[in-house]
């Protein structure tokens, strides 16, 4: 890849760093659905996962490489620590892709060297060169990251970068791992690399940053002004702790302010050429898909994709917008694909129309899954006069979520409650052997009673840490969408479901979370990191923090 690709490359890490958001774990079908939509969105590189972490992660990266990594598609990238086992697993996982990349990293800050790696600067310098060279022997496209670059000694980092490029790195990533830097500092860091690394002209400079101080997007835009040409970001800004730089905010900032950013890319200020390859009309659809599948709601006041992003409450604003939208809107909502598709389908709609609308929304279901989703759609259409896109998203995201080999499926839920009744629930589950299990329980309310009964059936210790319910659409017959998060042994497991009956949606969401919890317990977590780790599942605490 050229040192200056002529535009800003978008490296999406929703499926790797984004999935590390507490409770946001995705199954294989969900990852494939998101990867396919990211390809439609036009991202340049998809970081599909961390193949060495577990057989499940390896399989997901490999399937994405097979499915999405076409000659016309994006680069498929996997993450690897600077260790041969990690790098080999990564190379094998991305091998089916037409365009493949290994992204390897090692920390360069003194605090990480002393307390995490327990290695000297000389050792890290040697490892960086050796492991990049090994990666380059397997794949031509190599990205190298200086973990915790924001707190690293610049002079030492320059040495490591120079050695990595000399060994074959084609992209150098500068991560603000802990979200510590300010825009002026981050810009100066990129500028310093450009001025002090002799062979930097042989690599693309990339940036990765977290939003702990709410500065990730601002930091990245400053980095672009100082020569960065790849931005590592996530849909809706999800990720570790406070999240990552938000893809939609970065792309639209450069889209709306092209005349400001053009000169930094060597263009005339008046140039109308896009600064990225993103198809902006796919942004809103992608945001909704990721929100639905991860169960992580987008806050209403979120820039670009929040529910209030194009809403006007103030009378002064309303008056201005009615006269000319430019008075208070700098973005046409249609630019991000936001259109009013309130009534799309009804009870008389057929499979072909249903499938076509799902494909427009970013879902491509296999025949059996499509049949199940269509059956749910017909069932809902009998109870609800108007079916909106949001209803369809709720139906299909739940369908996709259940593609894991579920230990339990919900067969029956029945509750009795009222002002003079003790809330009671009766629940029947079917286990993986086909046996039916029934339990009754009382609670402080009908949902609590349902959860108590389900816990008695599953007998897996957990703590309910979040229960949220929201209306998918307006009206008395609206579907209610429930998200539940369970904590077990310090790990969060999420489940979500939607139904016109809130109690049924709550029961199904709890079962979905329980299935993920049980699947998590069936794996064999490793002990805390003593690099390099043996082959096998990687405990959450051992996952990388770029």
Coordinates of C-alpha atoms in Angstrom, one line a residue:
X1 CA 0.0 0.0 0.0
X2 CA 1.3 3.4 -0.9
X3 CA 2.7 5.7 1.7
X4 CA 0.1 8.3 0.8
X5 CA -3.0 6.6 -0.5
X6 CA -4.5 9.9 -1.7
X7 CA -7.3 9.7 0.8
X8 CA -7.9 8.7 4.4
X9 CA -8.2 4.9 4.9
X10 CA -10.9 3.7 7.3
X11 CA -9.8 0.7 9.4
X12 CA -12.8 -0.7 11.2
X13 CA -12.2 -2.6 14.5
X14 CA -15.8 -3.0 15.6
X15 CA -15.4 -6.8 15.4
X16 CA -12.2 -6.8 17.5
X17 CA -11.9 -3.9 19.9
X18 CA -15.6 -3.1 19.6
X19 CA -16.6 -6.6 20.7
X20 CA -14.4 -6.1 23.8
X21 CA -17.1 -3.7 25.2
X22 CA -18.4 -5.3 28.3
X23 CA -21.4 -7.5 27.4
X24 CA -21.1 -6.9 23.7
X25 CA -19.9 -10.4 22.6
X26 CA -21.1 -11.5 19.2
X27 CA -21.7 -15.0 17.8
X28 CA -20.5 -16.1 14.4
X29 CA -23.7 -15.2 12.5
X30 CA -23.8 -11.8 14.1
X31 CA -20.1 -11.1 13.1
X32 CA -20.7 -12.2 9.6
X33 CA -23.8 -9.9 9.3
X34 CA -21.8 -6.9 10.6
X35 CA -18.8 -7.8 8.4
X36 CA -21.0 -7.9 5.3
X37 CA -22.5 -4.5 6.1
X38 CA -19.1 -3.0 6.8
X39 CA -18.1 -4.1 3.3
X40 CA -21.2 -2.4 1.9
X41 CA -20.3 0.7 3.9
X42 CA -17.0 0.8 2.1
X43 CA -14.5 0.4 4.9
X44 CA -10.9 -0.2 3.6
X45 CA -9.9 -2.7 6.3
X46 CA -11.9 -4.9 8.6
X47 CA -10.1 -6.0 11.7
X48 CA -12.1 -9.2 12.1
X49 CA -10.8 -10.4 15.4
X50 CA -7.9 -11.9 17.4
X51 CA -7.5 -15.4 16.0
X52 CA -5.2 -16.8 18.7
X53 CA -7.6 -15.8 21.5
X54 CA -9.8 -18.9 21.1
X55 CA -11.0 -21.4 18.5
X56 CA -14.2 -19.4 18.2
X57 CA -12.3 -16.2 17.4
X58 CA -10.1 -18.1 14.9
X59 CA -13.2 -19.6 13.1
X60 CA -14.9 -16.2 13.0
X61 CA -12.0 -14.5 11.4
X62 CA -11.6 -17.3 8.9
X63 CA -15.3 -17.3 7.9
X64 CA -15.2 -13.5 7.5
X65 CA -12.1 -13.9 5.3
X66 CA -13.9 -16.5 3.2
X67 CA -17.2 -14.6 3.0
X68 CA -16.3 -11.0 2.8
X69 CA -12.6 -11.1 1.7
X70 CA -13.4 -11.0 -2.0
X71 CA -11.1 -9.4 -4.6
X72 CA -13.4 -6.4 -4.7
X73 CA -13.9 -6.4 -0.9
X74 CA -11.9 -4.9 2.0
X75 CA -8.6 -6.0 3.4
X76 CA -9.3 -8.6 6.2
X77 CA -7.0 -8.2 9.1
X78 CA -6.4 -10.2 12.3
X79 CA -4.7 -9.0 15.5
X80 CA -1.6 -10.8 16.9
X81 CA 0.7 -10.1 19.8
X82 CA 4.4 -10.0 18.9
X83 CA 4.7 -13.8 19.4
X84 CA 5.1 -16.5 16.7
X85 CA 2.1 -18.5 17.9
X86 CA -0.2 -15.5 17.6
X87 CA 1.2 -14.5 14.2
X88 CA 0.9 -17.9 12.7
X89 CA -2.7 -18.3 13.9
X90 CA -3.5 -14.9 12.4
X91 CA -1.9 -15.8 9.0
X92 CA -3.9 -19.0 8.9
X93 CA -7.2 -17.3 9.8
X94 CA -6.9 -14.5 7.2
X95 CA -5.5 -16.8 4.5
X96 CA -8.8 -17.2 2.5
X97 CA -9.1 -13.4 1.9
X98 CA -7.9 -12.0 -1.4
X99 CA -6.4 -9.0 0.6
X100 CA -5.1 -10.0 4.0
X101 CA -3.2 -8.3 6.7
X102 CA -1.5 -9.2 10.0
X103 CA -1.6 -6.6 12.7
X104 CA 1.0 -7.3 15.3
X105 CA 1.9 -5.1 18.4
X106 CA 4.1 -4.7 21.4
X107 CA 4.1 -2.0 24.1
X108 CA 6.7 0.7 24.0
X109 CA 5.8 2.8 27.1
X110 CA 8.1 2.4 30.1
X111 CA 5.1 1.7 32.4
X112 CA 4.1 -1.3 30.2
X113 CA 7.7 -2.5 29.8
X114 CA 8.3 -2.5 33.6
X115 CA 4.9 -3.7 34.9
X116 CA 3.4 -5.8 32.1
X117 CA 6.1 -7.1 29.8
X118 CA 8.9 -7.0 32.3
X119 CA 11.4 -6.5 29.5
X120 CA 14.1 -3.9 28.7
X121 CA 13.9 -1.4 25.8
X122 CA 16.6 -3.4 24.0
X123 CA 14.5 -6.6 24.2
X124 CA 11.4 -4.9 22.9
X125 CA 13.3 -3.4 20.0
X126 CA 14.7 -6.8 19.1
X127 CA 11.3 -8.5 19.4
X128 CA 9.6 -5.9 17.2
X129 CA 12.0 -6.4 14.3
X130 CA 12.1 -10.2 14.6
X131 CA 8.3 -10.6 14.8
X132 CA 7.5 -8.2 12.0
X133 CA 10.0 -10.0 9.8
X134 CA 8.3 -13.3 10.7
X135 CA 4.9 -11.9 9.9
X136 CA 6.2 -10.5 6.6
X137 CA 7.4 -14.0 5.7
X138 CA 3.7 -15.1 5.8
X139 CA 1.8 -12.1 4.5
X140 CA 2.8 -9.1 2.4
X141 CA 0.6 -6.5 4.3
X142 CA 1.9 -6.0 7.8
X143 CA 0.7 -3.4 10.4
X144 CA 2.8 -2.8 13.5
X145 CA 1.5 -1.0 16.6
X146 CA 3.4 0.7 19.4
X147 CA 1.0 -0.1 22.2
X148 CA 0.5 2.8 24.6
X149 CA 2.3 5.2 22.2
X150 CA 0.7 8.2 23.8
X151 CA 2.8 7.6 27.0
X152 CA 5.9 6.3 25.3
X153 CA 9.3 8.1 25.1
X154 CA 9.3 9.5 21.6
X155 CA 13.0 8.8 20.9
X156 CA 12.6 5.1 21.9
X157 CA 9.4 4.8 19.8
X158 CA 11.2 6.3 16.8
X159 CA 13.8 3.5 17.0
X160 CA 11.1 0.8 17.3
X161 CA 9.1 2.2 14.3
X162 CA 12.3 2.4 12.2
X163 CA 13.1 -1.2 13.0
X164 CA 9.6 -2.4 12.3
X165 CA 9.6 -0.7 8.9
X166 CA 13.0 -2.1 8.1
X167 CA 11.7 -5.6 8.9
X168 CA 8.8 -5.2 6.5
X169 CA 5.9 -3.3 8.2
X170 CA 3.8 -1.4 5.6
X171 CA 1.5 0.4 8.1
X172 CA 2.6 1.9 11.5
X173 CA -0.1 2.4 14.0
X174 CA 0.1 4.9 16.8
X175 CA -2.4 4.0 19.5
X176 CA -3.5 6.3 22.3
X177 CA -4.3 3.1 24.3
X178 CA -5.6 4.8 27.4
X179 CA -7.2 7.9 25.9
X180 CA -4.7 10.1 27.6
X181 CA -3.5 12.6 25.0
X182 CA -5.0 15.9 23.9
X183 CA -5.4 16.9 20.2
X184 CA -2.4 19.2 20.1
X185 CA -0.2 16.5 21.8
X186 CA -1.4 13.8 19.5
X187 CA -0.9 16.0 16.4
X188 CA 2.7 16.8 17.6
X189 CA 3.3 13.0 18.2
X190 CA 2.4 12.2 14.5
X191 CA 4.4 15.2 13.3
X192 CA 7.4 14.0 15.3
X193 CA 7.3 10.6 13.8
X194 CA 7.2 12.1 10.3
X195 CA 10.2 14.2 11.1
X196 CA 12.4 11.8 13.1
X197 CA 11.9 8.3 11.6
X198 CA 14.2 8.1 8.5
X199 CA 12.2 5.4 6.6
X200 CA 8.7 6.5 7.5
X201 CA 8.1 7.3 3.9
X202 CA 7.8 3.6 3.3
X203 CA 4.7 3.1 5.5
X204 CA 1.3 4.5 6.1
X205 CA 0.8 6.2 9.5
X206 CA -2.3 4.9 11.3
X207 CA -3.9 6.0 14.5
X208 CA -6.0 4.2 17.1
X209 CA -7.4 5.8 20.2
X210 CA -9.8 5.5 23.1
X211 CA -12.3 8.0 24.3
X212 CA -11.6 8.1 28.0
X213 CA -11.5 11.9 28.0
X214 CA -14.0 12.3 25.1
X215 CA -11.2 13.4 22.8
X216 CA -10.7 10.5 20.5
X217 CA -12.3 12.0 17.4
X218 CA -10.6 15.3 17.9
X219 CA -7.3 13.6 18.3
X220 CA -7.7 11.7 15.1
X221 CA -8.7 14.8 13.1
X222 CA -5.6 16.5 14.3
X223 CA -3.6 13.4 13.4
X224 CA -4.9 13.7 9.8
X225 CA -3.7 17.3 9.6
X226 CA -0.2 16.0 10.6
X227 CA 0.0 13.2 8.1
X228 CA -1.9 10.2 9.4
X229 CA -3.7 8.5 6.5
X230 CA -5.4 5.6 8.3
X231 CA -8.0 5.9 11.1
X232 CA -8.9 2.9 13.3
X233 CA -12.4 3.3 14.6
X234 CA -15.6 1.5 15.4
X235 CA -19.3 1.9 14.6
X236 CA -21.1 3.9 17.3
X237 CA -17.7 4.3 19.0
X238 CA -18.1 1.1 20.9
X239 CA -15.0 -0.5 22.5
X240 CA -13.0 -0.9 25.7
X241 CA -13.9 1.3 28.6
X242 CA -15.3 4.6 27.2
X243 CA -15.0 3.2 23.6
X244 CA -13.1 4.1 20.5
X245 CA -13.1 6.9 18.0
X246 CA -16.5 6.8 16.3
X247 CA -16.4 6.0 12.6
X248 CA -19.5 7.9 11.7
X249 CA -18.3 11.1 13.5
X250 CA -14.9 11.0 11.8
X251 CA -16.2 10.3 8.3
X252 CA -18.9 13.0 8.5
X253 CA -16.6 15.6 10.0
X254 CA -14.3 15.2 7.1
X255 CA -17.3 15.0 4.7
X256 CA -18.9 18.2 5.9
X257 CA -15.6 20.1 6.4
X258 CA -13.9 18.9 3.2
X259 CA -12.7 22.5 2.3
X260 CA -10.9 22.6 5.7
X261 CA -9.2 19.2 5.4
X262 CA -8.5 19.2 1.7
X263 CA -5.2 21.2 1.9
X264 CA -3.8 18.8 4.4
X265 CA -4.2 16.0 1.8
X266 CA -2.6 18.2 -0.8
X267 CA -5.8 19.2 -2.6
X268 CA -7.4 22.5 -3.5
X269 CA -9.8 23.7 -0.8
X270 CA -12.6 23.7 -3.3
X271 CA -12.1 20.0 -4.3
X272 CA -15.3 18.0 -4.0
X273 CA -13.5 14.6 -4.1
X274 CA -14.4 12.5 -1.0
X275 CA -11.7 12.2 1.7
X276 CA -12.7 8.6 2.5
X277 CA -14.1 5.7 0.5
X278 CA -17.1 5.4 2.8
X279 CA -20.6 5.2 1.3
X280 CA -22.2 7.7 3.7
X281 CA -25.7 6.6 2.9
X282 CA -25.0 3.2 4.6
X283 CA -24.0 4.9 7.9
X284 CA -27.3 4.9 9.7
X285 CA -28.1 1.3 8.6
X286 CA -24.8 0.1 9.9
X287 CA -25.2 1.9 13.2
X288 CA -28.6 0.3 13.7
X289 CA -27.3 -3.2 12.8
X290 CA -24.4 -2.9 15.3
X291 CA -26.6 -1.5 18.0
X292 CA -29.2 -4.3 17.6
X293 CA -26.7 -7.2 17.5
X294 CA -24.6 -6.0 20.4
X295 CA -27.5 -4.9 22.5
X296 CA -25.7 -1.6 23.1
X297 CA -28.2 1.3 22.6
X298 CA -27.1 4.5 20.9
X299 CA -27.6 7.4 23.2
X300 CA -30.3 9.8 21.8
X301 CA -27.9 12.8 21.7
X302 CA -25.1 10.8 19.9
X303 CA -23.7 12.8 17.0
X304 CA -24.7 11.7 13.5
X305 CA -26.7 8.6 14.4
X306 CA -28.5 9.5 17.7
X307 CA -32.3 9.7 17.7
X308 CA -32.1 13.4 18.4
X309 CA -29.4 14.2 15.8
X310 CA -31.9 15.7 13.4
X311 CA -34.6 16.6 15.8
X312 CA -35.6 20.2 16.6
X313 CA -37.5 21.0 19.8
X314 CA -36.9 24.8 20.2
X315 CA -39.5 26.9 18.5
X316 CA -36.8 29.2 17.1
X317 CA -35.0 26.3 15.6
X318 CA -38.2 24.8 14.2
X319 CA -39.1 28.1 12.6
X320 CA -35.7 28.4 11.0
X321 CA -35.6 24.9 9.7
X322 CA -39.1 25.3 8.2
X323 CA -37.8 28.3 6.3
X324 CA -34.5 26.9 5.3
X325 CA -33.0 23.6 6.7
X326 CA -29.5 25.1 6.5
X327 CA -30.3 27.5 9.3
X328 CA -29.8 24.8 11.9
X329 CA -28.7 21.7 10.0
X330 CA -25.2 21.1 8.6
X331 CA -26.0 17.6 7.4
X332 CA -28.8 16.4 5.2
X333 CA -30.2 13.4 7.0
X334 CA -30.5 11.6 3.7
X335 CA -26.7 11.7 3.4
X336 CA -26.3 9.1 6.1
X337 CA -29.2 7.0 4.8
X338 CA -31.8 8.2 7.3
X339 CA -35.2 8.1 5.6
X340 CA -38.7 7.6 6.8
X341 CA -39.6 4.0 6.0
X342 CA -42.2 3.9 8.7
X343 CA -44.5 1.4 6.8
X344 CA -42.6 -1.1 4.8
X345 CA -44.5 -4.4 5.0
X346 CA -47.8 -5.8 6.2
X347 CA -49.6 -9.0 6.9
X348 CA -50.2 -9.6 3.1
X349 CA -46.5 -9.2 2.2
X350 CA -44.7 -12.3 0.8
X351 CA -41.3 -13.8 1.4
X352 CA -39.7 -12.1 -1.6
X353 CA -40.6 -8.6 -0.4
X354 CA -39.6 -9.6 3.2
X355 CA -36.2 -10.9 2.1
X356 CA -35.5 -7.9 -0.2
X357 CA -36.3 -5.5 2.6
X358 CA -34.0 -7.4 5.0
X359 CA -31.2 -7.2 2.5
X360 CA -31.7 -3.4 2.2
X361 CA -31.3 -3.3 6.0
X362 CA -28.1 -5.2 5.9
X363 CA -29.3 -8.8 6.8
X364 CA -28.6 -11.8 4.5
X365 CA -30.1 -14.9 6.1
X366 CA -29.7 -18.5 5.1
X367 CA -32.9 -20.3 3.9
X368 CA -33.7 -21.9 7.3
X369 CA -33.1 -18.7 9.2
X370 CA -35.1 -16.7 6.7
X371 CA -38.0 -19.1 7.1
X372 CA -37.9 -18.7 10.9
X373 CA -37.7 -14.9 10.7
X374 CA -40.5 -14.8 8.2
X375 CA -42.7 -16.9 10.5
X376 CA -42.0 -14.4 13.3
X377 CA -42.9 -11.5 10.9
X378 CA -46.2 -13.1 10.0
X379 CA -47.0 -13.8 13.7
X380 CA -46.2 -10.1 14.5
X381 CA -48.3 -8.9 11.5
X382 CA -51.3 -10.6 12.9
X383 CA -51.0 -8.6 16.1
X384 CA -49.7 -5.3 14.8
X385 CA -51.2 -3.4 11.9
X386 CA -48.1 -1.6 10.7
X387 CA -44.7 -3.2 10.5
X388 CA -41.8 -0.8 10.4
X389 CA -38.1 -1.2 9.6
X390 CA -37.4 -1.0 13.4
X391 CA -39.8 -3.9 13.9
X392 CA -37.9 -5.9 11.2
X393 CA -34.6 -5.2 12.8
X394 CA -35.8 -6.3 16.2
X395 CA -37.2 -9.6 14.7
X396 CA -34.1 -10.5 12.7
X397 CA -31.5 -9.4 15.3
X398 CA -33.0 -11.8 17.8
X399 CA -33.1 -14.5 15.1
X400 CA -29.4 -13.9 14.3
X401 CA -28.5 -13.8 18.0
X402 CA -29.9 -17.3 18.6
X403 CA -27.6 -19.0 15.9
X404 CA -25.2 -20.2 18.6
X405 CA -25.9 -23.8 19.7
X406 CA -28.3 -22.8 22.4
X407 CA -28.4 -24.9 25.6
X408 CA -31.9 -23.7 26.3
X409 CA -34.9 -22.5 24.2
X410 CA -38.0 -20.9 25.7
X411 CA -41.2 -22.8 25.1
X412 CA -43.6 -21.2 27.5
X413 CA -43.9 -18.3 29.9
X414 CA -47.0 -17.5 31.9
X415 CA -47.5 -14.9 34.6
X416 CA -50.1 -13.9 37.1
X417 CA -49.9 -10.5 38.7
X418 CA -52.1 -7.6 39.9
X419 CA -52.7 -5.3 42.8
X420 CA -53.9 -8.1 45.1
X421 CA -51.8 -10.9 43.7
X422 CA -48.3 -12.2 44.4
X423 CA -46.5 -11.9 41.1
X424 CA -45.9 -15.5 39.9
X425 CA -44.3 -17.0 36.8
X426 CA -44.3 -20.4 35.3
X427 CA -41.6 -21.1 32.7
X428 CA -40.8 -24.0 30.5
X429 CA -37.5 -24.5 28.8
X430 CA -36.3 -27.1 26.3
X431 CA -32.7 -28.2 26.8
X432 CA -30.2 -29.3 24.2
X433 CA -31.3 -32.9 24.7
X434 CA -34.9 -32.0 23.9
X435 CA -36.1 -32.5 27.5
X436 CA -38.7 -30.0 28.8
X437 CA -38.0 -28.4 32.2
X438 CA -40.7 -26.4 34.0
X439 CA -40.4 -24.2 37.1
X440 CA -42.6 -21.7 38.9
X441 CA -41.3 -18.8 41.1
X442 CA -42.6 -15.6 42.7
X443 CA -40.9 -12.2 42.5
X444 CA -41.4 -8.5 43.2
X445 CA -43.0 -8.2 39.8
X446 CA -43.8 -10.4 36.8
X447 CA -40.4 -9.9 35.1
X448 CA -38.5 -10.6 38.4
X449 CA -40.6 -13.8 38.8
X450 CA -39.7 -14.9 35.3
X451 CA -36.0 -14.4 36.0
X452 CA -36.2 -16.2 39.3
X453 CA -37.8 -19.2 37.5
X454 CA -35.3 -19.2 34.7
X455 CA -32.4 -19.1 37.2
X456 CA -33.8 -22.1 39.1
X457 CA -34.0 -24.0 35.9
X458 CA -30.5 -23.1 34.6
X459 CA -28.7 -23.4 37.9
X460 CA -25.8 -21.2 36.7
X461 CA -24.7 -18.6 39.3
X462 CA -25.1 -15.1 38.0
X463 CA -26.0 -11.5 38.9
X464 CA -28.5 -9.5 36.9
X465 CA -26.7 -6.1 36.5
X466 CA -28.8 -4.5 33.8
X467 CA -32.4 -4.7 32.7
X468 CA -33.6 -2.1 30.1
X469 CA -36.8 -2.0 28.1
X470 CA -37.7 0.5 25.3
X471 CA -40.4 0.8 22.7
X472 CA -39.2 -0.1 19.2
X473 CA -41.8 2.1 17.6
X474 CA -44.7 4.3 18.6
X475 CA -48.2 3.2 19.5
X476 CA -50.0 0.9 21.9
X477 CA -49.1 -2.1 19.8
X478 CA -45.4 -1.3 19.6
X479 CA -42.8 -4.0 20.1
X480 CA -40.9 -3.7 23.3
X481 CA -37.1 -4.4 23.1
X482 CA -35.5 -5.8 26.2
X483 CA -31.8 -5.9 26.9
X484 CA -30.4 -7.9 29.9
X485 CA -26.9 -8.2 31.1
X486 CA -25.7 -10.9 33.5
X487 CA -22.4 -11.0 35.4
X488 CA -20.7 -14.2 36.2
X489 CA -17.1 -14.5 37.5
X490 CA -16.5 -10.9 36.5
X491 CA -17.6 -11.4 32.9
X492 CA -20.7 -9.7 31.4
X493 CA -23.1 -11.7 29.1
X494 CA -25.8 -9.8 27.2
X495 CA -29.1 -10.9 25.7
X496 CA -31.8 -9.0 24.0
X497 CA -35.2 -9.8 22.5
X498 CA -38.3 -8.0 21.2
X499 CA -42.0 -8.8 21.4
X500 CA -45.3 -7.0 21.8
X501 CA -45.5 -8.6 25.2
X502 CA -42.8 -7.2 27.5
X503 CA -42.8 -10.2 29.8
X504 CA -42.2 -12.6 26.8
X505 CA -39.4 -10.3 25.5
X506 CA -37.8 -10.3 29.0
X507 CA -37.9 -14.0 29.3
X508 CA -36.4 -14.5 25.8
X509 CA -33.7 -11.9 26.5
X510 CA -32.8 -13.6 29.8
X511 CA -32.6 -17.0 28.0
X512 CA -30.3 -15.6 25.3
X513 CA -28.0 -14.2 28.0
X514 CA -28.1 -17.5 29.9
X515 CA -27.1 -19.4 26.8
X516 CA -24.1 -17.1 26.3
X517 CA -23.2 -17.5 29.9
X518 CA -23.4 -21.3 29.7
X519 CA -21.3 -21.3 26.5
X520 CA -18.7 -19.2 28.2
X521 CA -18.5 -21.6 31.1
X522 CA -18.0 -24.5 28.7
X523 CA -14.8 -23.0 27.4
X524 CA -11.5 -23.4 29.4
X525 CA -10.2 -20.0 30.4
X526 CA -6.5 -19.6 30.8
X527 CA -4.6 -18.3 33.7
X528 CA -3.4 -14.7 33.6
X529 CA -0.9 -13.9 30.8
X530 CA 2.6 -15.3 31.0
X531 CA 3.5 -14.6 27.4
X532 CA 3.4 -16.4 25.1
X533 CA 0.2 -18.1 26.1
X534 CA -0.4 -21.8 25.1
X535 CA -2.9 -22.5 22.4
X536 CA -6.5 -22.4 23.7
X537 CA -9.1 -19.9 24.9
X538 CA -7.9 -16.6 26.2
X539 CA -9.4 -15.2 29.3
X540 CA -11.0 -11.8 29.0
X541 CA -8.3 -10.2 31.1
X542 CA -5.7 -11.5 28.7
X543 CA -7.2 -9.8 25.6
X544 CA -5.2 -7.0 24.0
X545 CA -5.7 -3.4 25.0
X546 CA -4.5 -1.4 22.0

